[in-house]
Short mmCIF file of C-alpha atoms in Angstrom, two decimals:
data_model
loop_
_atom_site.label_atom_id
_atom_site.label_comp_id
_atom_site.label_asym_id
_atom_site.label_seq_id
_atom_site.Cartn_x
_atom_site.Cartn_y
_atom_site.Cartn_z
CA MET A 1 0.00 0.00 0.00
CA ILE A 2 1.43 3.35 -1.08
CA LYS A 3 1.17 6.04 1.59
CA ALA A 4 0.61 9.59 0.30
CA ILE A 5 0.53 13.09 1.75
CA MET A 6 -2.03 15.36 0.07
CA HIS A 7 -0.64 18.91 -0.17
CA GLY A 8 -3.59 21.27 -0.61
CA CYS A 9 -5.99 18.62 0.67
CA ASN A 10 -8.93 20.96 1.35
CA GLY A 11 -8.88 22.69 -2.01
CA HIS A 12 -11.18 21.53 -4.82
CA MET A 13 -8.68 19.16 -6.43
CA GLY A 14 -7.43 17.99 -3.06
CA GLN A 15 -10.94 16.88 -2.20
CA VAL A 16 -11.41 15.24 -5.60
CA ILE A 17 -8.22 13.24 -5.16
CA SER A 18 -9.11 12.33 -1.58
CA GLY A 19 -12.40 10.90 -2.81
CA LEU A 20 -10.76 8.94 -5.63
CA ILE A 21 -8.11 7.47 -3.36
CA LYS A 22 -10.74 6.24 -0.90
CA GLU A 23 -11.89 3.88 -3.66
CA ASP A 24 -8.36 2.76 -4.61
CA PRO A 25 -6.97 -0.27 -2.73
CA LYS A 26 -3.38 0.41 -3.81
CA ILE A 27 -2.90 3.87 -2.27
CA GLU A 28 -4.04 5.77 0.81
CA ILE A 29 -3.69 9.32 2.14
CA VAL A 30 -2.00 9.31 5.55
CA ALA A 31 -1.86 13.09 6.06
CA GLY A 32 -2.94 16.36 4.51
CA ILE A 33 -1.46 19.86 4.38
CA ASP A 34 -3.71 22.90 4.08
CA LEU A 35 -4.20 26.33 5.64
CA VAL A 36 -7.87 25.43 6.03
CA ASP A 37 -8.33 22.64 8.59
CA GLY A 38 -12.07 22.57 9.29
CA ARG A 39 -12.87 19.40 7.30
CA ASP A 40 -13.09 15.83 8.52
CA ASN A 41 -11.03 14.07 5.87
CA GLY A 42 -10.40 10.84 7.70
CA TYR A 43 -6.70 11.68 8.00
CA PRO A 44 -4.79 14.32 10.03
CA VAL A 45 -4.44 17.76 8.46
CA TYR A 46 -1.55 20.10 9.26
CA THR A 47 -1.64 23.84 8.60
CA ASN A 48 2.17 23.98 8.77
CA ILE A 49 3.97 21.46 6.61
CA GLU A 50 6.93 21.34 8.99
CA ASP A 51 4.64 19.95 11.70
CA CYS A 52 3.86 16.86 9.61
CA GLU A 53 6.10 13.99 10.65
CA VAL A 54 3.93 11.23 9.21
CA LYS A 55 5.87 8.66 7.19
CA ALA A 56 4.91 8.65 3.52
CA ASP A 57 6.04 7.29 0.15
CA VAL A 58 4.96 10.25 -1.99
CA ILE A 59 3.46 13.75 -1.85
CA ILE A 60 0.69 14.83 -4.22
CA ASP A 61 0.63 18.62 -4.62
CA PHE A 62 -2.44 20.54 -5.78
CA ALA A 63 -2.05 23.75 -3.82
CA SER A 64 -0.85 27.29 -4.47
CA ALA A 65 2.40 28.47 -6.02
CA LYS A 66 2.94 30.43 -2.80
CA ALA A 67 3.33 27.13 -0.93
CA THR A 68 5.73 25.52 -3.42
CA ASP A 69 8.99 26.75 -1.86
CA ALA A 70 8.18 25.25 1.53
CA LEU A 71 6.99 22.04 -0.12
CA LEU A 72 10.22 21.57 -2.08
CA ALA A 73 12.31 22.14 1.03
CA TYR A 74 10.18 19.65 2.96
CA GLY A 75 10.32 16.98 0.26
CA VAL A 76 14.09 17.22 -0.05
CA LYS A 77 14.58 17.22 3.72
CA ARG A 78 12.30 14.21 4.27
CA GLN A 79 13.36 12.50 1.01
CA ILE A 80 9.76 12.04 -0.11
CA PRO A 81 9.09 12.01 -3.90
CA MET A 82 6.78 14.82 -5.04
CA VAL A 83 4.11 14.96 -7.75
CA LEU A 84 3.79 18.68 -8.50
CA CYS A 85 0.42 19.61 -10.03
CA THR A 86 0.38 23.27 -9.01
CA THR A 87 0.65 25.67 -11.97
CA GLY A 88 1.79 29.28 -12.29
CA LEU A 89 5.27 28.75 -10.85
CA SER A 90 7.81 31.54 -11.36
CA GLU A 91 11.06 31.05 -13.24
CA GLU A 92 12.88 30.99 -9.92
CA GLN A 93 10.54 28.28 -8.63
CA LEU A 94 10.97 26.22 -11.79
CA GLN A 95 14.72 26.38 -11.24
CA ALA A 96 14.17 25.31 -7.63
CA VAL A 97 12.14 22.32 -8.87
CA GLU A 98 15.02 21.24 -11.09
CA ALA A 99 17.46 21.66 -8.21
CA ALA A 100 15.23 19.58 -5.91
CA SER A 101 14.97 16.83 -8.54
CA LYS A 102 18.71 16.23 -8.20
CA LYS A 103 18.13 15.21 -4.58
CA VAL A 104 14.71 13.52 -4.66
CA ALA A 105 12.27 12.24 -7.31
CA VAL A 106 10.05 15.04 -8.68
CA LEU A 107 7.33 14.71 -11.31
CA LYS A 108 5.91 17.87 -12.82
CA SER A 109 3.47 18.30 -15.67
CA ALA A 110 1.45 21.22 -17.04
CA ASN A 111 -1.50 18.85 -17.31
CA MET A 112 -2.00 15.61 -15.36
CA SER A 113 -4.51 14.12 -17.82
CA LEU A 114 -3.31 10.87 -19.36
CA GLY A 115 -5.18 11.77 -22.55
CA VAL A 116 -3.43 15.14 -22.92
CA ASN A 117 -0.04 13.57 -22.31
CA MET A 118 -0.72 10.90 -24.92
CA LEU A 119 -1.69 13.75 -27.27
CA LEU A 120 1.68 15.40 -26.65
CA LYS A 121 3.40 12.32 -28.03
CA LEU A 122 1.09 12.05 -31.04
CA LEU A 123 1.61 15.70 -31.99
CA LYS A 124 5.36 15.24 -32.34
CA GLU A 125 4.83 12.55 -34.97
CA ALA A 126 2.14 14.56 -36.75
CA ALA A 127 4.30 17.68 -36.84
CA ASN A 128 7.22 15.79 -38.35
CA ILE A 129 4.97 14.69 -41.22
CA LEU A 130 2.67 17.66 -41.75
CA ALA A 131 4.88 20.71 -41.09
CA PRO A 132 7.39 19.87 -43.87
CA ALA A 133 4.39 19.42 -46.19
CA GLY A 134 3.43 23.05 -45.60
CA PHE A 135 0.61 22.66 -43.09
CA ASP A 136 -0.03 25.71 -40.89
CA ILE A 137 -0.36 25.02 -37.15
CA GLU A 138 -2.92 26.65 -34.87
CA ILE A 139 -3.97 25.90 -31.28
CA VAL A 140 -7.32 26.98 -29.83
CA GLU A 141 -7.92 26.47 -26.11
CA LYS A 142 -11.15 27.05 -24.19
CA HIS A 143 -11.63 27.32 -20.42
CA HIS A 144 -14.14 28.57 -17.85
CA ASN A 145 -14.62 32.26 -17.18
CA ARG A 146 -12.75 32.13 -13.86
CA LYS A 147 -9.41 31.11 -15.36
CA VAL A 148 -7.02 34.03 -15.06
CA ASP A 149 -4.05 32.95 -17.20
CA ALA A 150 -4.09 32.84 -20.98
CA PRO A 151 -3.04 30.94 -22.91
CA SER A 152 -3.33 27.88 -20.73
CA GLY A 153 -0.27 25.98 -19.57
CA THR A 154 -1.57 22.99 -21.52
CA ALA A 155 -1.77 24.99 -24.76
CA LEU A 156 1.83 26.08 -24.28
CA ALA A 157 2.86 22.49 -23.53
CA LEU A 158 1.19 21.35 -26.76
CA ALA A 159 3.00 24.06 -28.71
CA ASP A 160 6.31 23.19 -27.04
CA SER A 161 5.87 19.52 -27.89
CA ILE A 162 5.33 20.38 -31.55
CA ASN A 163 8.19 22.87 -31.63
CA GLU A 164 10.63 20.42 -30.03
CA SER A 165 10.09 18.02 -32.91
CA LEU A 166 10.72 20.89 -35.35
CA ASP A 167 14.03 21.94 -33.76
CA HIS A 168 12.39 24.99 -32.14
CA ALA A 169 12.15 26.69 -35.55
CA TYR A 170 8.65 28.09 -35.00
CA GLU A 171 7.62 31.30 -33.23
CA TYR A 172 4.44 31.56 -31.14
CA ARG A 173 1.82 34.11 -32.19
CA PHE A 174 -0.66 35.06 -29.46
CA ASP A 175 -2.30 38.11 -31.02
CA ARG A 176 -2.70 39.12 -34.68
CA SER A 177 -4.94 42.16 -34.12
CA GLN A 178 -2.04 44.64 -34.30
CA ILE A 179 -0.19 42.95 -37.15
CA ARG A 180 -1.29 43.58 -40.75
CA GLU A 181 0.78 41.05 -42.62
CA LYS A 182 0.55 37.59 -44.13
CA ARG A 183 0.81 34.69 -41.74
CA SER A 184 4.34 33.34 -41.41
CA PRO A 185 4.72 29.64 -42.29
CA LYS A 186 7.09 29.36 -39.32
CA GLU A 187 4.66 30.22 -36.55
CA ILE A 188 2.22 28.48 -34.23
CA GLY A 189 -0.87 30.53 -33.52
CA ILE A 190 -2.33 30.17 -30.03
CA SER A 191 -5.82 31.51 -29.21
CA ALA A 192 -7.66 31.54 -25.88
CA VAL A 193 -11.43 31.45 -25.25
CA ARG A 194 -12.90 32.09 -21.79
CA GLY A 195 -16.54 31.44 -20.93
CA GLY A 196 -19.07 29.58 -18.83
CA THR A 197 -17.98 26.45 -17.02
CA ILE A 198 -15.77 24.89 -19.70
CA VAL A 199 -13.38 22.59 -17.84
CA GLY A 200 -10.79 22.46 -20.61
CA ASP A 201 -10.90 22.08 -24.38
CA HIS A 202 -7.87 22.05 -26.69
CA ASP A 203 -7.83 21.81 -30.49
CA VAL A 204 -4.58 21.54 -32.45
CA ILE A 205 -5.21 22.34 -36.11
CA PHE A 206 -2.91 21.41 -38.98
CA ALA A 207 -4.30 23.35 -41.95
CA GLY A 208 -2.93 22.40 -45.37
CA THR A 209 -3.99 22.91 -48.96
CA ASP A 210 -7.47 21.44 -49.40
CA GLU A 211 -7.33 19.44 -46.13
CA VAL A 212 -7.32 20.03 -42.40
CA VAL A 213 -6.24 17.62 -39.67
CA THR A 214 -7.44 18.41 -36.13
CA PHE A 215 -6.41 16.80 -32.85
CA SER A 216 -8.86 17.48 -30.01
CA HIS A 217 -8.99 16.84 -26.29
CA THR A 218 -11.99 17.72 -24.12
CA ALA A 219 -12.06 17.50 -20.35
CA TYR A 220 -15.58 17.01 -19.00
CA SER A 221 -14.54 16.87 -15.36
CA ARG A 222 -11.57 17.88 -13.22
CA ALA A 223 -11.54 14.28 -11.99
CA ILE A 224 -9.34 13.36 -14.97
CA PHE A 225 -6.55 15.50 -13.51
CA GLY A 226 -6.96 13.77 -10.16
CA LYS A 227 -6.82 10.31 -11.76
CA GLY A 228 -3.65 11.27 -13.60
CA ALA A 229 -2.07 12.60 -10.40
CA ILE A 230 -2.83 9.33 -8.62
CA GLN A 231 -1.28 7.31 -11.45
CA ALA A 232 1.76 9.55 -11.26
CA ALA A 233 2.01 9.07 -7.50
CA LYS A 234 1.92 5.29 -7.87
CA PHE A 235 4.68 5.50 -10.47
CA LEU A 236 6.88 7.96 -8.56
CA ALA A 237 6.85 6.21 -5.17
CA GLY A 238 10.19 4.47 -4.79
CA GLN A 239 11.82 6.11 -7.81
CA PRO A 240 15.38 7.48 -7.49
CA ALA A 241 16.10 11.20 -7.60
CA GLY A 242 15.37 12.74 -10.98
CA TYR A 243 13.03 14.97 -12.97
CA TYR A 244 10.06 12.98 -14.24
CA GLN A 245 7.11 13.84 -16.48
CA MET A 246 3.78 12.23 -17.30
CA SER A 247 5.39 10.71 -20.39
CA HIS A 248 7.34 8.44 -18.03
CA VAL A 249 4.05 7.31 -16.47
CA ILE A 250 2.56 6.55 -19.88
CA ASP A 251 5.69 4.67 -20.99
CA ALA A 252 5.61 2.60 -17.81
CA GLN A 253 2.03 1.55 -18.54
CA SER A 254 2.59 0.64 -22.19
#
């Protein structure tokens, strides 16, 4: 039985993951970390991470970027592998994540969905075939009206995956309203839509002469991110120090 600490346990995703793990016989939450401690989660909750001395095999993090520094220090000190699901980290924090990964196993992904991470792999192959044939590449992402960042981290990850396979030869275009010129063949357009309660919708469009190929992923519930985080936690527990991604989880399952 894998023993996990849920960092951000009383947030929305923390509660989703707690519910999913209750139904999973291979993993259990032995402690939670959250500034809010008024819930009965069935496990102890600590408002200060340093007060948690419960033995664990892995930490699942779905909290705030403000809490990431303390989490990294704690994980390294206690030598507990960390699945980092929190987004919006600064450049300094991203560097700190890489530094921590040299001392303990760390898995970080812009999107924990297994479907999205499979899509990242498929896009590399598609780009290698379609881009040299002259197909233009556009990404359209849609999210709920409460999302503050645009474009989404997932949209950028999709663009990065494509660009990596093309030797980083393409520029990203986020806004064409101020530019009156023909579209460059060496660009990836990224557009953001915000409205309603859309959980997450991403379309990657390869537009060629007389044909269009579209890759789509739609999230109907945030539970998919929780399921992916749990799969990542199962994979990461017991792994040696290193920087891991969801692609490692997918490869381990194939």
